[in-house]
Coordinates of C-alpha atoms and ligand atoms in Angstrom, one line a residue:
X84 CA 23.9 -8.3 -3.6
X85 CA 22.6 -7.9 -7.2
X86 CA 18.8 -6.9 -8.1
X87 CA 16.8 -6.2 -11.0
X88 CA 14.6 -3.7 -10.2
X89 CA 11.5 -2.4 -12.2
X90 CA 10.2 1.1 -12.5
X91 CA 7.1 1.6 -14.0
X92 CA 6.5 5.6 -13.2
X93 CA 2.8 5.6 -14.9
X94 CA 0.8 9.3 -14.9
X95 CA 0.7 12.2 -13.5
X96 CA 3.2 12.6 -10.3
X97 CA 4.3 9.1 -10.8
X98 CA 7.7 9.9 -12.6
X99 CA 8.6 12.5 -10.2
X100 CA 8.2 10.8 -6.8
X101 CA 9.4 7.5 -8.1
X102 CA 12.5 9.2 -9.8
X103 CA 13.3 10.1 -5.7
X104 CA 13.3 6.9 -4.9
X105 CA 15.3 5.9 -7.5
X106 CA 18.0 8.1 -6.2
X107 CA 17.4 6.7 -2.4
X108 CA 18.0 3.3 -4.0
X109 CA 21.1 3.9 -5.9
X110 CA 22.8 6.0 -2.8
X111 CA 21.8 2.8 -0.4
X112 CA 23.5 0.3 -3.2
X113 CA 26.9 2.3 -3.4
X114 CA 27.0 2.6 0.8
X115 CA 26.1 -1.4 1.5
X116 CA 28.1 -2.7 -1.6
X117 CA 25.0 -3.7 -3.8
X118 CA 24.1 -3.6 -7.5
X119 CA 21.1 -2.6 -8.4
X120 CA 19.9 -2.3 -11.9
X121 CA 17.0 -0.4 -12.7
X122 CA 14.3 -0.4 -16.2
X123 CA 11.6 1.5 -16.8
X124 CA 8.4 0.6 -18.6
X125 CA 5.2 2.2 -19.3
X126 CA 1.5 1.1 -17.2
X127 CA -1.3 3.2 -16.9
X128 CA -3.0 5.9 -19.0
X129 CA 1.0 6.9 -20.8
X130 CA 0.8 3.1 -21.9
X131 CA -2.6 3.2 -23.3
X132 CA -1.6 6.2 -25.3
X133 CA 1.6 4.3 -26.9
X134 CA -0.2 1.1 -26.8
X135 CA -3.6 0.6 -26.6
X136 CA -3.0 -1.3 -23.3
X137 CA -2.8 -0.2 -19.8
X138 CA -0.4 -3.2 -19.1
X139 CA 1.8 -4.0 -22.1
X140 CA 3.0 -7.3 -22.3
X141 CA 7.0 -6.3 -22.5
X142 CA 5.9 -4.5 -19.0
X143 CA 4.5 -7.4 -18.0
X144 CA 7.0 -9.6 -19.2
X145 CA 10.3 -7.3 -17.5
X146 CA 8.0 -7.8 -14.5
X147 CA 8.1 -11.3 -14.2
X148 CA 12.2 -11.0 -15.3
X149 CA 12.9 -9.0 -12.4
X150 CA 13.4 -9.1 -8.3
X151 CA 10.9 -6.2 -7.3
X152 CA 8.9 -3.9 -9.1
X153 CA 8.4 0.2 -7.6
X154 CA 5.3 1.9 -9.0
X155 CA 4.8 4.9 -9.4
X156 CA 1.0 6.1 -10.0
X157 CA -1.6 5.7 -12.8
X158 CA -4.8 7.8 -13.8
X159 CA -5.1 10.7 -16.1
X160 CA -7.9 13.2 -16.8
X161 CA -8.3 11.9 -20.3
X162 CA -9.5 8.0 -19.2
X163 CA -10.9 9.3 -16.1
X164 CA -14.2 8.4 -17.4
X165 CA -15.4 4.8 -15.5
X166 CA -17.6 3.9 -18.6
X167 CA -14.3 3.7 -20.6
X168 CA -13.6 0.2 -21.8
X169 CA -9.9 0.7 -21.3
X170 CA -9.0 2.3 -18.0
X171 CA -5.6 2.9 -16.5
X172 CA -6.3 1.2 -13.3
X173 CA -6.7 -1.8 -15.0
X174 CA -3.2 -2.0 -15.1
X175 CA -2.8 -2.0 -11.5
X176 CA -5.6 -4.7 -11.3
X177 CA -3.9 -7.0 -13.9
X178 CA -0.4 -6.6 -12.1
X179 CA -2.1 -8.0 -8.8
X180 CA -3.7 -10.8 -10.4
X181 CA -0.7 -11.6 -12.6
X182 CA 1.7 -11.5 -10.0
X183 CA -0.4 -13.3 -7.6
X184 CA 0.4 -10.1 -5.1
X185 CA -2.7 -11.2 -2.6
X186 CA -1.2 -9.3 0.5
X187 CA -1.4 -5.5 0.6
X188 CA 0.9 -4.4 4.0
X189 CA -0.2 -0.2 4.3
X190 CA 2.0 0.7 7.6
X191 CA 0.3 3.9 9.2
X192 CA 2.5 5.6 11.1
X193 CA 2.1 9.0 13.0
X194 CA 5.7 10.9 12.9
X195 CA 5.6 13.7 15.7
X196 CA 7.2 15.7 14.0
X197 CA 4.6 16.5 11.4
X198 CA 1.3 15.8 14.2
X199 CA -0.2 19.6 13.4
X200 CA -0.9 18.7 9.5
X201 CA -3.4 15.9 10.8
X202 CA -7.1 16.7 10.9
X203 CA -7.0 14.8 13.7
X204 CA -6.1 16.3 17.5
X205 CA -2.5 15.8 18.0
X206 CA -3.2 13.8 21.5
X207 CA -5.2 10.9 19.4
X208 CA -2.0 10.1 16.9
X209 CA 0.4 9.6 19.8
X210 CA 1.9 6.3 19.3
X211 CA 0.0 5.4 16.5
X212 CA 1.7 2.7 14.2
X213 CA -0.6 0.3 12.2
X214 CA -0.7 -2.2 9.9
X215 CA -3.2 -2.9 7.5
X216 CA -3.0 -6.1 5.6
X217 CA -5.8 -5.7 3.1
X218 CA -6.4 -8.8 0.7
X219 CA -5.8 -8.0 -2.5
X220 CA -6.8 -10.3 -5.3
X221 CA -10.4 -11.5 -4.1
X222 CA -13.4 -10.1 -3.2
X223 CA -15.9 -8.1 -5.1
X224 CA -12.9 -6.5 -7.2
X225 CA -12.3 -9.7 -8.8
X226 CA -15.9 -11.5 -8.8
X227 CA -17.7 -11.4 -12.1
X228 CA -19.3 -8.1 -13.0
X229 CA -22.9 -8.4 -14.9
X230 CA -25.3 -5.5 -16.4
X231 CA -27.9 -5.3 -18.2
X232 CA -30.1 -2.3 -19.1
X233 CA -32.1 -2.2 -16.0
X234 CA -29.5 -3.4 -13.0
X235 CA -25.9 -4.7 -12.5
X236 CA -24.0 -6.9 -9.7
X237 CA -20.7 -7.3 -8.8
X238 CA -19.9 -10.9 -7.5
X239 CA -17.8 -11.2 -3.5
X240 CA -16.7 -14.4 -3.2
X241 CA -14.0 -15.7 -0.8
X242 CA -12.5 -19.1 -0.3
X243 CA -10.8 -20.7 2.8
X244 CA -7.2 -20.8 1.2
X245 CA -7.8 -17.2 0.3
X246 CA -8.3 -16.0 4.1
X247 CA -6.2 -18.3 5.7
X248 CA -2.8 -16.8 4.1
X249 CA -4.3 -13.7 5.3
X250 CA -4.8 -14.4 8.8
X251 CA -1.5 -16.5 8.7
X252 CA 0.6 -13.1 7.8
X253 CA -1.0 -10.7 9.8
X254 CA -0.8 -13.1 13.0
X255 CA 3.0 -13.8 12.2
X256 CA 3.5 -9.9 11.5
X257 CA 1.7 -9.0 14.7
X258 CA 3.9 -11.5 16.7
X259 CA 7.1 -8.9 15.9
X260 CA 4.9 -6.2 16.8
X261 CA 2.6 -5.5 19.5
X262 CA 1.1 -9.1 19.4
X263 CA -2.4 -7.6 18.7
X264 CA -4.7 -8.5 15.4
X265 CA -7.6 -6.5 14.8
X266 CA -10.0 -8.7 12.0
X267 CA -12.7 -6.1 10.2
X268 CA -15.7 -7.6 8.7
X269 CA -19.6 -7.0 8.3
X270 CA -20.0 -10.8 9.8
X271 CA -23.7 -9.4 10.6
X272 CA -24.5 -9.1 7.2
X273 CA -22.1 -10.6 4.7
X274 CA -21.2 -14.5 4.1
X275 CA -18.1 -13.9 2.7
X276 CA -17.7 -12.0 5.8
X277 CA -18.8 -15.0 8.3
X278 CA -16.6 -17.3 6.1
X279 CA -13.9 -14.6 6.8
X280 CA -14.4 -14.6 10.9
X281 CA -14.8 -18.2 11.1
X282 CA -11.3 -18.8 9.5
X283 CA -9.7 -16.1 11.5
X284 CA -11.1 -17.4 14.6
X285 CA -9.7 -21.0 14.0
X286 CA -6.4 -20.2 12.8
X287 CA -5.8 -17.8 15.7
X288 CA -7.3 -20.4 18.0
X289 CA -5.1 -23.4 16.4
X290 CA -1.8 -21.4 15.7
X291 CA -1.1 -18.2 17.1
X292 CA -2.7 -18.5 20.4
X293 CA -0.3 -15.8 21.7
X294 CA -1.7 -13.3 19.5
X295 CA -4.4 -11.0 20.5
X296 CA -7.3 -11.2 18.4
X297 CA -10.2 -9.0 18.3
X298 CA -13.1 -9.0 15.3
X299 CA -14.8 -5.5 14.8
X300 CA -16.8 -4.7 12.0
X301 CA -16.2 -2.6 9.2
X302 CA -18.4 0.6 10.2
X303 CA -17.7 0.5 13.6
X304 CA -13.8 -0.5 12.6
X305 CA -14.0 3.6 10.3
X306 CA -15.4 5.3 13.3
X307 CA -12.9 3.7 16.4
X308 CA -9.9 4.2 13.4
X309 CA -10.6 8.2 14.7
X310 CA -11.6 7.9 18.0
X311 CA -8.6 5.4 19.4
X312 CA -6.1 5.2 16.5
X313 CA -3.5 4.1 18.6
X314 CA -5.2 0.9 19.9
X315 CA -4.7 -1.0 16.8
X316 CA -1.5 -2.8 15.6
X317 CA -2.1 -5.1 12.7
X318 CA -5.4 -5.0 10.8
X319 CA -6.3 -7.6 8.4
X320 CA -9.1 -7.0 6.3
X321 CA -10.8 -8.3 2.8
X322 CA -10.4 -6.1 -0.2
X323 CA -12.6 -3.4 -0.6
X324 CA -12.9 -2.8 3.2
X325 CA -9.0 -2.3 3.2
X326 CA -9.4 0.0 0.3
X327 CA -11.7 2.8 1.7
X328 CA -10.1 1.9 5.6
X329 CA -6.5 2.7 4.4
X330 CA -7.4 5.8 2.7
X331 CA -9.1 7.0 5.6
X332 CA -6.0 5.6 7.7
X333 CA -4.1 7.7 5.8
X334 CA -5.2 11.0 7.4
X335 CA -3.8 10.1 10.8
X336 CA -0.4 11.0 9.6
X337 CA -2.1 13.8 8.0
X338 CA -1.2 13.3 4.3
X339 CA -1.3 10.4 2.1
X340 CA 1.7 11.6 0.5
X341 CA 3.3 10.0 4.2
X342 CA 1.9 6.3 3.3
X343 CA 3.9 3.9 1.4
X344 CA 2.5 -0.1 0.7
X345 CA 4.1 -3.3 -0.5
X346 CA 1.8 -5.8 -2.5
X347 CA 3.1 -9.1 -1.8
X348 CA 2.1 -12.8 -3.0
X349 CA 4.1 -16.0 -2.9
X350 CA 7.6 -15.3 -4.2
X351 CA 9.5 -12.5 -3.2
X352 CA 8.6 -10.6 -6.3
X353 CA 6.6 -7.7 -5.0
X354 CA 5.0 -4.5 -6.0
X355 CA 6.1 -1.3 -4.2
X356 CA 3.8 2.1 -4.4
X357 CA 2.8 5.1 -2.4
X358 CA -0.7 4.8 -1.9
X359 CA -1.5 8.2 -3.5
X360 CA -2.6 8.6 -7.1
X361 CA -1.3 10.3 -9.5
X362 CA -2.7 14.0 -8.3
X363 CA -3.1 15.3 -12.0
X364 CA -3.5 18.7 -10.7
X365 CA -0.1 19.2 -9.5
X366 CA 1.7 16.9 -12.1
X367 CA 4.8 18.3 -13.6
X368 CA 5.7 21.3 -10.6
X369 CA 8.0 19.3 -8.7
X370 CA 5.8 20.0 -5.6
X371 CA 4.6 16.2 -5.0
X372 CA 5.8 14.4 -1.8
X373 CA 7.9 12.2 -2.7
X374 CA 8.3 10.7 1.1
X375 CA 6.0 7.7 0.4
X376 CA 7.5 6.5 -2.8
X377 CA 10.9 6.6 -0.6
X378 CA 9.2 4.8 2.4
X379 CA 7.6 1.9 -0.1
X380 CA 11.2 2.0 -1.7
X381 CA 12.4 0.6 1.8
X382 CA 9.5 -1.7 2.1
X383 CA 10.6 -3.2 -1.2
X384 CA 14.6 -3.5 0.2
X385 CA 12.9 -5.7 3.7
X386 CA 10.4 -7.9 1.7
X387 CA 11.9 -8.2 -1.7
X388 CA 15.6 -8.3 -1.2
X389 CA 15.9 -9.2 2.3
X390 CA 17.9 -6.3 2.8
X391 CA 16.3 -5.1 6.8
X392 CA 19.2 -3.1 8.1
X393 CA 19.1 -0.8 4.3
X394 CA 15.3 -0.3 4.8
X395 CA 15.9 1.2 8.6
X396 CA 18.3 3.6 7.5
X397 CA 16.0 4.8 4.6
X398 CA 12.8 5.4 6.7
X399 CA 15.7 6.8 9.7
X400 CA 16.4 9.0 6.9
X401 CA 12.9 10.1 5.9
X402 CA 12.1 10.3 9.6
X403 CA 15.1 12.6 10.5
X404 CA 14.1 14.9 7.0
X405 CA 11.0 15.5 8.7
X406 CA 12.3 16.0 12.1
X407 CA 14.6 18.7 10.2
X408 CA 11.2 20.3 9.0
X409 CA 12.1 19.0 5.3
X410 CA 8.1 19.1 4.3
X411 CA 6.5 19.3 0.7
X412 CA 3.8 21.8 0.1
X413 CA 1.1 18.8 1.6
X414 CA 2.4 19.2 4.7
X415 CA 3.0 22.8 4.5
X416 CA -0.1 24.8 3.4
X417 CA 1.6 28.3 4.5
X418 CA 5.2 29.8 3.7
X419 CA 7.9 27.7 1.5
X420 CA 7.6 24.2 0.7
X421 CA 10.1 21.9 -0.2
X422 CA 10.4 20.7 -3.7
X423 CA 10.1 17.1 -5.1
X424 CA 13.3 16.7 -5.4
X425 CA 14.6 18.7 -2.1
X426 CA 12.5 16.3 -0.2
X427 CA 14.2 13.6 -2.2
X428 CA 17.9 15.2 -1.5
X429 CA 17.2 15.8 2.3
X430 CA 16.8 12.3 2.8
X431 CA 20.3 11.2 0.4
X432 CA 21.7 13.7 2.6
X433 CA 20.6 12.1 5.9
X434 CA 21.2 8.4 4.5
Ligands
IPM780 C1 -5.5 1.4 -4.2 C2 -6.3 2.2 -5.6 C3 -6.5 1.2 -7.0 C4 -7.5 0.3 -6.2 C5 -7.3 1.5 -7.8 C6 -6.6 2.3 -8.4 C7 -7.9 0.3 -8.7 O1 -7.7 2.7 -5.1 O2 -4.3 1.0 -4.2 O3 -5.5 1.7 -3.2 O4 -9.0 0.4 -5.9 O5 -7.1 -0.7 -5.0
MN781 MN1 -7.9 2.8 -2.9

């Protein structure tokens, strides 16, 4: 097949890790007879430097013409002050909104060969394979914000359709996995959570009687995620809870560098990015872990291009590289670690 892929590498380690993912996609294309065209554009701090805004119009236009978006990371120390009017993060939020990417899939898988890299006890990590689905275009992130000299407010709103589409996606995916859905909310305190829970209960009862559903408060979920992570299958939750819970969950595999993501909407145009940030402290050193971005590229093959076989081949090649001990510094605090380029090449060699 022919596919046009936008590459928005962004700031910090973004260009280094996306370069390795592009190499892998090129090899996949060659092996399976596809024609992938890659086109780069600026986003984030680098875009502010050159155009004054974090998401320049030509960048958004390019993405809208493409079949999928491979994204690196954004943020630089130069724009770290949260009081700045123009900030790199706005680029990512504007992309999510402009493309209608309402569902953020964040798989959290513990690979046995790197269990020692996790701060958690290895016995807790056996069989951990969680898919967190974070609502991505609603809630407190996108509600009205106000500020006076003595107060501030962020409005959190959810509508029934916004919740319904997440529940349906979560339950549909749970059916293809272990058949269990955990809906995380704060229904004992928040009205938006009471709506979330009511909608979830109704959809699950009416449309997915074969999927087991449980409801959990966010505070309890944060605890159970560390105490018994293997009990979770698919988790659905609202925007900010999902943001926090997935950074916590990333410690199960042992590194943010192993956690990919897909942001999906109503069409097949999706955005694929590692959940880690731009890591300015190691940018340019060539030591960043490219596996999360490569695994994100596998999700791109699966969700935007419908290439399941190719997606699995790429995921299997990453697992093989890990099994063979090819570890970047985040997974190997002592001794000689693989460089970003070596880790990418190791995946290519195993394809
Ligand atoms: C993420 C990030 C973003 C978020 C930031 C950069 C706006 O933390 O993708 O998880 O909070 O959604
Ligand atoms: Mn986050």
